[in-house]
Short mmCIF file of C-alpha atoms in Angstrom, two decimals:
data_model
loop_
_atom_site.label_atom_id
_atom_site.label_comp_id
_atom_site.label_asym_id
_atom_site.label_seq_id
_atom_site.Cartn_x
_atom_site.Cartn_y
_atom_site.Cartn_z
CA MET A 1 47.35 -19.87 11.36
CA SER A 2 44.89 -21.38 13.79
CA ASP A 3 41.90 -23.17 12.35
CA PHE A 4 38.70 -21.88 13.95
CA ASN A 5 36.35 -23.82 11.69
CA ILE A 6 35.11 -26.31 14.29
CA PRO A 7 34.55 -23.73 17.07
CA SER A 8 32.89 -21.29 14.66
CA VAL A 9 30.54 -23.93 13.28
CA ALA A 10 29.79 -25.12 16.81
CA PHE A 11 29.13 -21.50 17.75
CA ILE A 12 26.69 -20.90 14.92
CA TYR A 13 24.77 -24.13 15.52
CA ALA A 14 24.62 -23.40 19.25
CA PHE A 15 23.36 -19.91 18.43
CA ILE A 16 20.72 -21.26 16.04
CA PHE A 17 19.48 -23.77 18.61
CA LEU A 18 19.46 -21.05 21.27
CA VAL A 19 17.29 -18.89 19.03
CA ALA A 20 15.06 -21.86 18.16
CA PHE A 21 14.68 -22.67 21.86
CA GLY A 22 13.82 -19.04 22.61
CA ALA A 23 11.26 -18.99 19.82
CA LEU A 24 9.65 -22.18 21.12
CA PHE A 25 9.65 -20.90 24.71
CA PHE A 26 7.95 -17.63 23.81
CA PHE A 27 5.58 -19.37 21.43
CA PHE A 28 4.28 -21.54 24.28
CA ARG A 29 4.06 -18.45 26.48
CA THR A 30 1.73 -16.85 23.92
CA LEU A 31 -0.55 -19.85 24.37
CA ARG A 32 -0.59 -19.23 28.12
CA ASP A 33 -1.08 -15.47 27.72
CA GLY A 34 -4.21 -15.85 25.63
CA TYR A 35 -3.00 -14.78 22.20
CA TRP A 36 -4.90 -17.69 20.65
CA GLY A 37 -8.01 -17.46 22.83
CA LYS A 38 -11.46 -15.97 22.21
CA ASN A 39 -10.46 -12.41 23.22
CA SER A 40 -7.30 -12.40 21.16
CA GLU A 41 -8.76 -10.08 18.52
CA ASP A 42 -9.45 -7.20 20.95
CA VAL A 43 -5.98 -5.75 20.50
CA LYS A 44 -6.56 -4.95 16.83
CA TYR A 45 -9.49 -2.64 17.71
CA ARG A 46 -7.63 -0.95 20.54
CA MET A 47 -4.70 0.02 18.31
CA LEU A 48 -7.06 2.12 16.18
CA GLU A 49 -7.99 4.37 19.11
CA ASP A 50 -6.29 7.68 19.56
CA ASP A 51 -3.03 7.02 21.30
CA GLU A 52 -1.42 10.46 21.40
CA ASN A 53 -2.26 10.83 25.07
CA GLY A 54 -1.57 7.23 25.96
CA GLY A 55 -4.91 5.84 24.84
CA GLU A 56 -8.17 5.67 26.75
CA TYR A 57 -6.40 5.16 30.05
CA GLY A 58 -3.26 7.02 29.06
CA ARG A 59 -0.86 8.17 31.72
CA LYS A 60 1.58 11.02 31.55
CA MET Y 1 -14.91 1.09 19.65
CA GLU Y 2 -17.17 -1.51 18.07
CA LYS Y 3 -16.13 -3.23 14.89
CA GLU Y 4 -19.24 -2.10 12.96
CA GLU Y 5 -18.65 1.49 13.95
CA ILE Y 6 -15.08 1.41 12.74
CA ILE Y 7 -15.95 -0.14 9.40
CA GLN Y 8 -18.75 2.37 8.86
CA ASP Y 9 -16.26 5.20 9.26
CA ALA Y 10 -13.55 3.47 7.37
CA GLY Y 11 -13.76 5.71 4.35
CA GLU Y 12 -13.15 8.80 6.42
CA ILE Y 13 -9.80 10.35 7.08
CA PRO Y 14 -8.78 9.48 10.66
CA VAL Y 15 -9.94 12.39 12.77
CA SER Y 16 -7.83 13.89 15.46
CA THR Y 17 -7.75 17.49 16.58
CA ALA Y 18 -4.99 19.98 17.22
CA ALA Y 19 -6.04 19.91 20.88
CA VAL Y 20 -5.06 16.26 21.01
CA TYR Y 21 -1.70 17.18 19.53
CA SER Y 22 -1.05 19.66 22.30
CA GLU Y 23 -1.85 17.03 24.93
CA SER Y 24 0.35 14.38 23.39
CA ILE Y 25 2.60 12.62 25.83
CA HIS Y 26 5.08 11.74 23.09
CA GLU Y 27 8.10 13.98 22.51
CA ASP Y 28 9.26 12.16 19.34
CA ARG Y 29 12.64 13.96 19.28
CA THR Y 30 14.47 10.72 18.55
CA ALA Y 31 12.04 9.70 15.82
CA LYS Y 32 12.42 13.11 14.18
CA MET Y 33 16.23 13.02 14.22
CA PHE Y 34 16.43 9.50 12.82
CA LEU Y 35 13.89 10.30 10.12
CA ILE Y 36 15.51 13.52 8.92
CA SER Y 37 18.99 12.01 8.72
CA SER Y 38 17.68 8.90 6.94
CA ILE Y 39 16.03 11.01 4.25
CA VAL Y 40 19.21 13.03 3.71
CA TYR Y 41 21.13 9.75 3.21
CA PHE Y 42 18.40 8.48 0.87
CA PHE Y 43 19.04 11.49 -1.37
CA ILE Y 44 22.86 11.30 -1.25
CA VAL Y 45 23.04 7.55 -1.77
CA GLY Y 46 20.50 7.88 -4.56
CA ILE Y 47 23.10 9.95 -6.44
CA ILE Y 48 25.66 7.17 -5.86
CA ALA Y 49 23.14 4.68 -7.27
CA LEU Y 50 22.81 6.73 -10.44
CA LEU Y 51 26.59 6.92 -10.83
CA ILE Y 52 27.05 3.16 -10.65
CA ALA Y 53 24.10 2.56 -12.99
CA ALA Y 54 25.75 4.99 -15.42
CA LYS Y 55 28.99 3.02 -15.22
CA PHE Y 56 27.18 -0.03 -16.68
CA VAL Y 57 26.32 2.07 -19.74
CA PHE Y 58 29.50 4.17 -19.94
CA PRO Y 59 32.29 1.99 -18.49
CA THR Y 60 34.89 4.78 -18.63
CA PHE Y 61 32.62 7.27 -16.83
CA LEU Y 62 34.52 9.07 -13.98
CA GLY Y 63 37.80 7.60 -15.19
CA THR Y 64 40.18 5.88 -12.83
CA ILE Y 65 39.92 8.08 -9.74
CA PRO Y 66 40.05 5.38 -7.02
CA GLN Y 67 37.29 6.89 -4.87
CA LEU Y 68 34.93 6.96 -7.83
CA THR Y 69 35.50 3.46 -9.14
CA TYR Y 70 32.73 0.86 -9.15
CA GLY Y 71 34.47 -1.18 -6.44
CA ARG Y 72 34.32 1.73 -3.98
CA LEU Y 73 30.94 3.19 -4.93
CA ARG Y 74 28.98 -0.07 -4.99
CA PRO Y 75 29.51 -0.99 -1.29
CA LEU Y 76 28.81 2.63 -0.39
CA HIS Y 77 25.50 2.42 -2.25
CA VAL Y 78 24.55 -0.90 -0.63
CA ASN Y 79 25.52 0.06 2.93
CA GLY Y 80 24.18 3.59 2.54
CA MET Y 81 20.78 2.42 1.38
CA LEU Y 82 20.53 -0.45 3.88
CA PHE Y 83 21.82 1.25 7.03
CA GLY Y 84 21.85 4.99 6.25
CA TRP Y 85 18.40 5.19 4.70
CA LEU Y 86 16.21 2.15 5.32
CA LEU Y 87 17.22 0.89 8.74
CA ALA Y 88 17.48 4.45 10.11
CA CYS Y 89 14.01 5.29 8.77
CA ASP Y 90 12.67 2.01 10.18
CA MET Y 91 14.21 2.88 13.56
CA ALA Y 92 12.54 6.32 13.42
CA LEU Y 93 9.21 4.61 12.78
CA MET Y 94 9.80 2.17 15.65
CA TYR Y 95 10.47 5.10 18.00
CA TYR Y 96 7.11 6.48 16.81
CA ILE Y 97 5.05 3.28 16.82
CA VAL Y 98 6.20 1.42 19.95
CA PRO Y 99 5.36 4.09 22.57
CA ARG Y 100 1.94 4.62 20.98
CA LEU Y 101 1.08 0.94 20.95
CA CYS Y 102 2.24 0.68 24.57
CA GLY Y 103 0.30 3.77 25.70
CA VAL Y 104 3.38 5.24 27.41
CA LYS Y 105 6.23 7.61 26.60
CA LEU Y 106 9.47 6.34 25.13
CA TRP Y 107 11.57 5.05 28.04
CA SER Y 108 14.36 7.58 27.42
CA GLU Y 109 14.48 10.31 24.78
CA LYS Y 110 18.03 11.12 25.91
CA LEU Y 111 19.17 7.58 25.20
CA GLY Y 112 17.32 7.75 21.88
CA MET Y 113 19.05 10.99 20.89
CA ALA Y 114 22.44 9.52 21.85
CA THR Y 115 21.61 6.51 19.65
CA ALA Y 116 20.74 8.80 16.75
CA VAL Y 117 24.02 10.72 17.13
CA LEU Y 118 26.02 7.48 17.26
CA TRP Y 119 24.16 6.12 14.23
CA ASN Y 120 25.06 9.24 12.23
CA VAL Y 121 28.70 8.92 13.28
CA ILE Y 122 28.64 5.33 12.02
CA ILE Y 123 27.12 6.26 8.66
CA LEU Y 124 29.55 9.15 8.12
CA GLY Y 125 32.40 6.84 9.15
CA ALA Y 126 31.14 4.30 6.62
CA VAL Y 127 31.16 6.90 3.85
CA VAL Y 128 34.77 7.83 4.57
CA SER Y 129 36.05 4.29 5.09
CA LEU Y 130 34.35 2.76 2.06
CA LEU Y 131 35.44 5.59 -0.24
CA MET Y 132 38.99 5.17 1.03
CA GLY Y 133 38.82 1.44 0.33
CA TRP Y 134 38.90 0.33 3.98
CA ASN Y 135 36.66 -2.59 3.28
CA GLN Y 136 36.50 -6.09 4.79
CA GLY Y 137 35.44 -7.47 1.41
CA TRP Y 138 32.31 -9.30 2.57
CA GLU Y 139 28.92 -8.67 1.02
CA TYR Y 140 26.82 -6.39 3.30
CA ALA Y 141 29.61 -6.71 5.91
CA GLU Y 142 32.11 -4.36 4.27
CA LEU Y 143 32.40 -1.95 7.21
CA PRO Y 144 35.71 -2.01 9.12
CA LEU Y 145 35.73 -3.69 12.53
CA PRO Y 146 35.58 -0.50 14.69
CA LEU Y 147 32.39 0.55 12.90
CA ASP Y 148 30.96 -2.96 13.36
CA VAL Y 149 31.52 -2.61 17.11
CA ALA Y 150 29.86 0.83 17.04
CA VAL Y 151 26.83 -0.69 15.26
CA VAL Y 152 26.52 -3.30 18.03
CA VAL Y 153 26.67 -0.58 20.71
CA ALA Y 154 24.05 1.52 18.90
CA TRP Y 155 21.80 -1.51 18.47
CA VAL Y 156 22.02 -2.37 22.18
CA MET Y 157 21.03 1.24 22.99
CA PHE Y 158 18.12 1.05 20.54
CA GLY Y 159 16.98 -2.36 21.77
CA ALA Y 160 17.23 -1.45 25.46
CA ASN Y 161 15.15 1.70 24.94
CA LEU Y 162 12.38 -0.12 23.11
CA PHE Y 163 12.34 -3.18 25.37
CA LEU Y 164 12.12 -0.97 28.47
CA THR Y 165 9.28 0.98 26.84
CA ILE Y 166 7.49 -2.29 26.14
CA ALA Y 167 8.16 -3.56 29.67
CA ASN Y 168 6.54 -0.36 30.98
CA ARG Y 169 3.49 -0.71 28.68
CA LYS Y 170 -0.04 0.12 29.75
CA TYR Y 171 -1.71 -2.83 28.02
CA LYS Y 172 -0.82 -6.46 28.65
CA ALA Y 173 -1.79 -7.83 25.24
CA MET Y 174 0.66 -6.71 22.58
CA TYR Y 175 -0.37 -5.83 19.02
CA VAL Y 176 1.50 -7.77 16.35
CA SER Y 177 3.73 -4.80 15.43
CA LEU Y 178 5.26 -4.99 18.90
CA TRP Y 179 6.03 -8.67 18.36
CA TYR Y 180 7.77 -7.88 15.11
CA ALA Y 181 9.65 -4.95 16.70
CA MET Y 182 10.99 -7.23 19.44
CA GLY Y 183 11.80 -9.94 16.91
CA THR Y 184 13.73 -7.42 14.81
CA ILE Y 185 15.85 -6.36 17.78
CA LEU Y 186 16.77 -9.93 18.77
CA TRP Y 187 17.21 -11.33 15.26
CA THR Y 188 19.30 -8.36 14.13
CA ALA Y 189 21.64 -8.92 17.06
CA PHE Y 190 22.00 -12.59 16.10
CA VAL Y 191 22.35 -11.98 12.36
CA TYR Y 192 24.74 -9.03 12.67
CA LEU Y 193 27.03 -10.73 15.16
CA THR Y 194 27.21 -13.81 12.97
CA GLY Y 195 27.81 -11.93 9.73
CA ASN Y 196 30.36 -9.47 11.03
CA PHE Y 197 32.20 -11.33 13.82
CA ALA Y 198 31.70 -15.11 13.58
CA THR Y 199 32.83 -15.02 9.94
CA LEU Y 200 36.23 -13.71 11.07
CA PHE Y 201 36.92 -17.04 12.78
CA ALA Y 202 35.89 -19.33 9.92
CA THR Y 203 37.63 -20.16 6.67
CA GLY Y 204 36.74 -21.40 3.19
CA VAL Y 205 33.30 -22.76 2.50
CA ASN Y 206 32.16 -22.37 6.11
CA GLN Y 207 33.05 -18.70 5.97
CA ALA Y 208 31.15 -18.25 2.71
CA ASN Y 209 28.18 -20.12 4.12
CA LEU Y 210 28.08 -17.91 7.22
CA ASN Y 211 28.32 -14.83 5.03
CA TRP Y 212 25.37 -15.87 2.86
CA MET Y 213 23.39 -16.76 5.95
CA TYR Y 214 24.03 -13.14 7.06
CA VAL Y 215 23.31 -11.55 3.68
CA HIS Y 216 20.02 -13.33 3.20
CA ASN Y 217 18.89 -12.81 6.78
CA ALA Y 218 19.88 -9.14 6.71
CA VAL Y 219 16.80 -8.90 4.50
CA GLY Y 220 14.83 -11.78 5.99
CA LEU Y 221 15.36 -11.21 9.71
CA ILE Y 222 16.10 -7.48 9.85
CA PHE Y 223 14.21 -5.63 7.12
CA THR Y 224 11.34 -8.13 6.83
CA PRO Y 225 10.18 -8.11 10.47
CA VAL Y 226 10.62 -4.36 10.92
CA GLY Y 227 8.91 -3.78 7.56
CA LEU Y 228 6.00 -5.97 8.61
CA ALA Y 229 5.81 -4.16 11.97
CA ILE Y 230 5.37 -0.94 9.97
CA ALA Y 231 2.84 -2.42 7.53
CA TYR Y 232 0.76 -4.01 10.32
CA TYR Y 233 0.62 -0.63 12.07
CA PHE Y 234 0.06 1.76 9.18
CA ILE Y 235 -2.34 -0.24 6.96
CA PRO Y 236 -5.07 -0.27 9.65
CA LYS Y 237 -4.17 3.27 10.77
CA THR Y 238 -4.19 4.94 7.35
CA SER Y 239 -7.31 3.12 6.19
CA ASN Y 240 -9.00 3.42 9.61
CA THR Y 241 -9.96 -0.25 9.26
CA PRO Y 242 -9.20 -2.98 11.80
CA LEU Y 243 -6.78 -5.70 10.83
CA TYR Y 244 -8.55 -8.73 9.34
CA SER Y 245 -7.18 -11.24 11.88
CA HIS Y 246 -4.75 -10.84 14.75
CA LYS Y 247 -4.51 -14.63 15.13
CA LEU Y 248 -3.42 -14.97 11.52
CA SER Y 249 -0.77 -12.30 12.12
CA MET Y 250 0.54 -14.42 15.00
CA ILE Y 251 0.74 -17.47 12.73
CA GLY Y 252 2.74 -15.36 10.28
CA PHE Y 253 5.08 -14.15 13.01
CA TRP Y 254 5.83 -17.55 14.50
CA SER Y 255 6.21 -19.30 11.16
CA LEU Y 256 8.68 -16.61 10.11
CA ALA Y 257 10.56 -17.14 13.37
CA PHE Y 258 10.82 -20.89 12.75
CA VAL Y 259 11.59 -20.87 9.04
CA TYR Y 260 13.73 -17.95 7.98
CA VAL Y 261 17.08 -18.64 9.58
CA TRP Y 262 17.87 -21.65 7.37
CA THR Y 263 17.36 -20.09 3.95
CA GLY Y 264 20.64 -18.22 3.34
CA ALA Y 265 22.46 -21.19 1.87
CA HIS Y 266 20.21 -21.14 -1.21
CA HIS Y 267 22.69 -18.61 -2.60
CA MET Y 268 25.26 -21.43 -2.66
CA ILE Y 269 23.22 -24.08 -4.45
CA HIS Y 270 25.35 -25.91 -7.03
CA GLY Y 271 28.34 -24.64 -5.02
CA PRO Y 272 30.78 -26.57 -2.85
CA ILE Y 273 28.43 -27.00 0.15
CA SER Y 274 27.01 -30.43 0.99
CA GLN Y 275 23.91 -31.70 -0.79
CA TRP Y 276 21.99 -32.19 2.48
CA LEU Y 277 22.49 -28.51 3.34
CA GLN Y 278 21.31 -27.52 -0.15
CA THR Y 279 18.20 -29.67 0.27
CA ILE Y 280 17.46 -28.22 3.71
CA THR Y 281 17.75 -24.68 2.43
CA ILE Y 282 15.43 -25.47 -0.50
CA VAL Y 283 12.81 -26.98 1.81
CA PHE Y 284 12.91 -24.03 4.23
CA SER Y 285 12.93 -21.51 1.36
CA VAL Y 286 9.73 -23.01 -0.06
CA MET Y 287 8.21 -23.05 3.44
CA LEU Y 288 8.67 -19.27 3.47
CA LEU Y 289 5.46 -19.09 1.48
CA ILE Y 290 3.59 -19.80 4.77
CA PRO Y 291 4.55 -16.62 6.71
CA VAL Y 292 4.46 -14.55 3.54
CA TRP Y 293 0.99 -15.62 2.51
CA ALA Y 294 -0.26 -15.29 6.12
CA ALA Y 295 0.79 -11.61 6.10
CA VAL Y 296 -0.31 -10.81 2.55
CA TYR Y 297 -3.73 -12.50 2.97
CA ASN Y 298 -4.23 -10.52 6.17
CA PHE Y 299 -3.42 -7.21 4.46
CA PHE Y 300 -5.61 -7.91 1.42
CA SER Y 301 -8.50 -9.03 3.63
CA THR Y 302 -8.13 -5.90 5.76
CA MET Y 303 -8.59 -3.85 2.60
CA LYS Y 304 -11.76 -5.71 1.57
CA GLY Y 305 -14.36 -3.02 0.79
CA GLN Y 306 -11.76 -0.29 1.33
CA TRP Y 307 -9.86 -0.33 -1.96
CA HIS Y 308 -11.49 2.96 -3.02
CA GLN Y 309 -9.32 4.68 -0.42
CA LEU Y 310 -6.30 4.13 -2.63
CA ARG Y 311 -7.56 6.92 -4.90
CA ASP Y 312 -6.75 9.73 -2.45
CA ASN Y 313 -4.53 8.13 0.16
CA VAL Y 314 -0.86 8.25 -0.81
CA SER Y 315 0.38 6.35 2.24
CA LEU Y 316 -2.02 3.53 1.44
CA LYS Y 317 -0.85 3.49 -2.19
CA PHE Y 318 2.72 2.97 -1.02
CA LEU Y 319 1.65 0.38 1.56
CA MET Y 320 -0.47 -1.80 -0.71
CA SER Y 321 1.99 -1.57 -3.62
CA GLY Y 322 4.63 -2.61 -1.11
CA VAL Y 323 2.49 -5.60 -0.13
CA VAL Y 324 2.23 -6.68 -3.78
CA PHE Y 325 6.00 -6.33 -4.22
CA TYR Y 326 6.49 -8.25 -0.96
CA LEU Y 327 4.37 -11.10 -2.32
CA LEU Y 328 6.22 -11.09 -5.64
CA THR Y 329 9.70 -10.96 -4.15
CA CYS Y 330 8.84 -13.71 -1.66
CA PHE Y 331 7.52 -15.87 -4.48
CA GLN Y 332 10.75 -15.28 -6.39
CA GLY Y 333 12.91 -16.26 -3.40
CA PRO Y 334 11.58 -19.83 -3.03
CA MET Y 335 11.58 -20.29 -6.82
CA HIS Y 336 15.19 -19.09 -6.98
CA SER Y 337 16.11 -21.76 -4.44
CA LEU Y 338 14.94 -24.61 -6.71
CA ARG Y 339 17.95 -26.32 -8.29
CA ALA Y 340 16.70 -26.00 -11.89
CA VAL Y 341 15.87 -22.30 -11.62
CA ASN Y 342 19.00 -21.56 -9.60
CA ALA Y 343 21.17 -23.03 -12.36
CA ILE Y 344 19.94 -20.25 -14.65
CA VAL Y 345 19.50 -17.13 -12.52
CA SER Y 346 22.10 -17.45 -9.77
CA LYS Y 347 24.83 -14.73 -9.94
CA THR Y 348 23.05 -12.99 -12.86
CA ASP Y 349 21.33 -9.58 -13.02
CA TRP Y 350 18.18 -11.36 -11.84
CA ILE Y 351 19.57 -11.16 -8.27
CA PRO Y 352 19.80 -7.33 -8.05
CA GLY Y 353 16.35 -7.15 -9.66
CA HIS Y 354 15.01 -9.44 -6.92
CA ALA Y 355 16.92 -7.68 -4.11
CA HIS Y 356 15.79 -4.21 -5.21
CA MET Y 357 12.17 -5.32 -5.29
CA ALA Y 358 12.51 -6.46 -1.65
CA VAL Y 359 14.48 -3.52 -0.30
CA LEU Y 360 12.98 -0.73 -2.42
CA GLY Y 361 9.67 -2.10 -3.71
CA ALA Y 362 8.48 -3.64 -0.46
CA PHE Y 363 10.33 -2.31 2.58
CA SER Y 364 11.24 1.20 1.40
CA PHE Y 365 7.64 1.65 0.21
CA PHE Y 366 6.46 0.73 3.73
CA ALA Y 367 8.98 3.16 5.25
CA ILE Y 368 8.00 6.00 2.88
CA ALA Y 369 4.32 5.43 3.72
CA GLY Y 370 5.17 5.59 7.42
CA ALA Y 371 7.14 8.82 6.92
CA TYR Y 372 4.24 10.47 5.05
CA TYR Y 373 1.91 9.48 7.90
CA MET Y 374 4.22 10.33 10.77
CA VAL Y 375 5.80 13.66 9.75
CA PRO Y 376 2.67 15.85 9.76
CA ARG Y 377 1.69 14.35 13.12
CA VAL Y 378 4.98 14.73 14.97
CA PHE Y 379 5.58 18.23 13.57
CA LYS Y 380 1.92 19.14 14.14
CA THR Y 381 1.38 20.52 10.67
CA GLU Y 382 0.09 19.63 7.21
CA LEU Y 383 2.02 17.83 4.51
CA TYR Y 384 3.64 20.38 2.18
CA SER Y 385 2.07 18.94 -0.97
CA ASN Y 386 -0.28 16.05 -1.65
CA ALA Y 387 0.32 16.41 -5.38
CA LEU Y 388 4.07 16.04 -4.89
CA ALA Y 389 3.49 12.98 -2.72
CA ASN Y 390 1.49 11.47 -5.59
CA TRP Y 391 4.29 12.30 -8.00
CA SER Y 392 6.79 10.58 -5.73
CA PHE Y 393 4.61 7.45 -5.70
CA TRP Y 394 4.28 7.20 -9.48
CA LEU Y 395 7.96 7.95 -10.08
CA PHE Y 396 8.98 5.23 -7.62
CA LEU Y 397 6.44 2.77 -9.01
CA ILE Y 398 7.19 3.24 -12.71
CA GLY Y 399 10.96 3.52 -12.16
CA GLY Y 400 10.94 0.53 -9.84
CA LEU Y 401 8.91 -1.64 -12.20
CA GLY Y 402 11.21 -0.71 -15.10
CA PHE Y 403 14.22 -1.67 -13.00
CA PHE Y 404 12.86 -4.92 -11.52
CA VAL Y 405 11.25 -6.36 -14.66
CA THR Y 406 14.16 -5.49 -16.92
CA LEU Y 407 16.68 -7.11 -14.61
CA TRP Y 408 14.61 -10.29 -14.12
CA LEU Y 409 14.29 -10.75 -17.87
CA GLY Y 410 17.91 -9.72 -18.43
CA GLY Y 411 19.01 -12.13 -15.72
CA PHE Y 412 17.28 -15.09 -17.38
CA TRP Y 413 18.74 -14.07 -20.73
CA GLN Y 414 22.20 -13.74 -19.19
CA GLY Y 415 21.88 -17.10 -17.40
CA TRP Y 416 20.81 -18.95 -20.53
CA GLN Y 417 23.78 -17.49 -22.40
CA TRP Y 418 26.21 -18.41 -19.61
CA ASN Y 419 24.90 -21.96 -19.70
CA ASN Y 420 25.85 -22.22 -23.37
CA PRO Y 421 29.62 -22.76 -23.58
CA ALA Y 422 29.56 -21.90 -27.29
CA ILE Y 423 28.89 -18.22 -26.49
CA PRO Y 424 32.02 -16.21 -25.58
CA PHE Y 425 31.62 -14.37 -22.25
CA ILE Y 426 32.23 -10.94 -23.81
CA ASP Y 427 29.27 -11.51 -26.14
CA THR Y 428 27.01 -12.03 -23.13
CA VAL Y 429 28.19 -8.67 -21.77
CA ILE Y 430 27.53 -6.85 -25.06
CA ALA Y 431 24.11 -8.51 -25.35
CA LEU Y 432 23.01 -6.99 -22.03
CA LYS Y 433 23.57 -3.36 -23.11
CA PRO Y 434 19.86 -2.61 -23.68
CA ILE Y 435 19.10 -3.98 -20.22
CA TRP Y 436 21.59 -1.62 -18.60
CA HIS Y 437 20.31 1.38 -20.59
CA THR Y 438 16.82 0.67 -19.26
CA ARG Y 439 18.26 0.21 -15.78
CA LEU Y 440 19.81 3.71 -15.91
CA ALA Y 441 16.62 5.29 -17.27
CA SER Y 442 14.61 3.60 -14.50
CA GLY Y 443 17.19 4.84 -12.02
CA PHE Y 444 16.53 8.43 -13.08
CA LEU Y 445 12.80 7.92 -12.49
CA MET Y 446 13.41 6.41 -9.05
CA PHE Y 447 15.78 9.23 -8.17
CA GLY Y 448 13.03 11.66 -9.19
CA GLY Y 449 10.84 9.85 -6.64
CA ILE Y 450 13.51 10.31 -3.98
CA VAL Y 451 13.80 14.03 -4.75
CA ALA Y 452 10.02 14.53 -4.63
CA PHE Y 453 9.73 12.56 -1.37
CA ALA Y 454 12.70 14.24 0.32
CA TYR Y 455 11.68 17.75 -0.74
CA ASN Y 456 8.10 17.18 0.39
CA ILE Y 457 9.11 15.92 3.83
CA LEU Y 458 11.79 18.55 4.43
CA ALA Y 459 9.51 21.37 3.18
CA THR Y 460 6.83 20.09 5.57
CA ILE Y 461 9.27 20.21 8.46
CA VAL Y 462 10.67 23.64 7.58
CA GLY Y 463 7.16 25.02 7.02
CA SER Y 464 5.92 23.67 10.34
CA LYS Y 465 7.76 26.26 12.41
CA GLY Y 466 5.33 28.73 13.97
CA LYS Y 467 2.41 27.21 12.12
CA GLU Y 468 -0.76 26.37 14.05
CA VAL Y 469 -2.83 23.38 13.03
CA HIS Y 470 -6.52 23.35 13.79
CA ALA Y 471 -7.42 20.02 12.24
CA GLU Y 472 -5.84 16.71 11.38
CA PRO Y 473 -3.70 17.13 8.29
CA ALA Y 474 -5.56 15.69 5.34
CA ALA Y 475 -2.34 14.62 3.77
CA ALA Y 476 -1.37 12.76 6.87
CA ALA Y 477 -4.04 10.26 6.03
CA ALA Y 478 -2.35 10.26 2.70
#
């Protein structure tokens, strides 16, 4: 029987680092997109509005 | 809407008119199909749960019929509750929430319906295969390989539909529930592939380690983020109160993203894995308190001045009880990872007590709250019975508490006995009889909750046909 231990462990560590890299990448993008800025709280008020018709500017 | 205006109205039931219903851009066919099938599985798998709880009290119950033995029924219960009930209900709620937060229709209802059909085929296939004993023998990864492949296909269909909806969104800034929805899709793909495919190419301790990484993250990176997506959406919606802090929710999201993936190995502490890996998993498990407290503090602060709403609002009762259970279960997890505590409780009845508080007490409570909110709205009707909804809450709460607390205490008792070599093993089994009697009695109460919930939702749906609604259903705020 072939021993896949080394490739499987390499796979899982590569996968974990890929996910960690992705998390870091998107985390820094949130900085750029203003999620930590002064208007970052607006979204929590907007979500309370009626959204059945797509919200205030809803489109069909 | 200004913040002051919202808070002033916060005690009111969210107002929306039937006219708004008729103008809704959302079809919700996929959400409806996922929700109905998930509730049917909740009921059926609830019966299986009672049978296996009864086998702890009456070991000869149901005899030796292979399909009704503990070894066949237990994986059916676990997989049925995780994938047939909870994940399917969570998917229904995502199909409801994501288009609304994006201000656009779901990208494709046809693709959604195809996903729902495939998901039902998978669950029915799981019932047949697990009862027949076609089982890979790995915790939470018991399904045979063809069904694993079908799950991957269904998940790609689900993920593509939601990502394309989000890509087509009206608003640039995304509410935190959308972040958690996207995280769930990506992390589930990673966790499921590892737990069901990568394990096939590993052996020995590495295989066990990968499996526990999957088992723990099935809860931590699948049910936790989707559960939080639901809680972050429905707590402000049902209480008509803005979230305390969106920034804090972002801190919770990113800390969860960084921390969770390393914690699975705490199930192997004192086992044959290396000490450095045990130490890493302990450190990351304790660090879990950061994302957990960020979420819980946010929810409690949102409810500041609004606690009176719990009196009449059943959805909010489920949501806030779920938050308390989430806090408790996520305090237990890090404590369980400590070497001294782990030496007592690991492998005992404490573990199912802890796991049930996470999956039932926290995440199923969030899903039930979402269902009570969503069903009257998507079927444009009123909830069949507010009183029955209240009954379902108290049955779940009392039954759940009886189950969780008894098993934690029983687990410590069991662990202390196991650590004493002077006590014969069979004596430790006999000593736990009262614990298992209480477990069965609590199971009956929880099953009563399932019956009340399922009947209420299905009666609402059946009663909605041909019924006109002229005002927002009061119970929907429930």
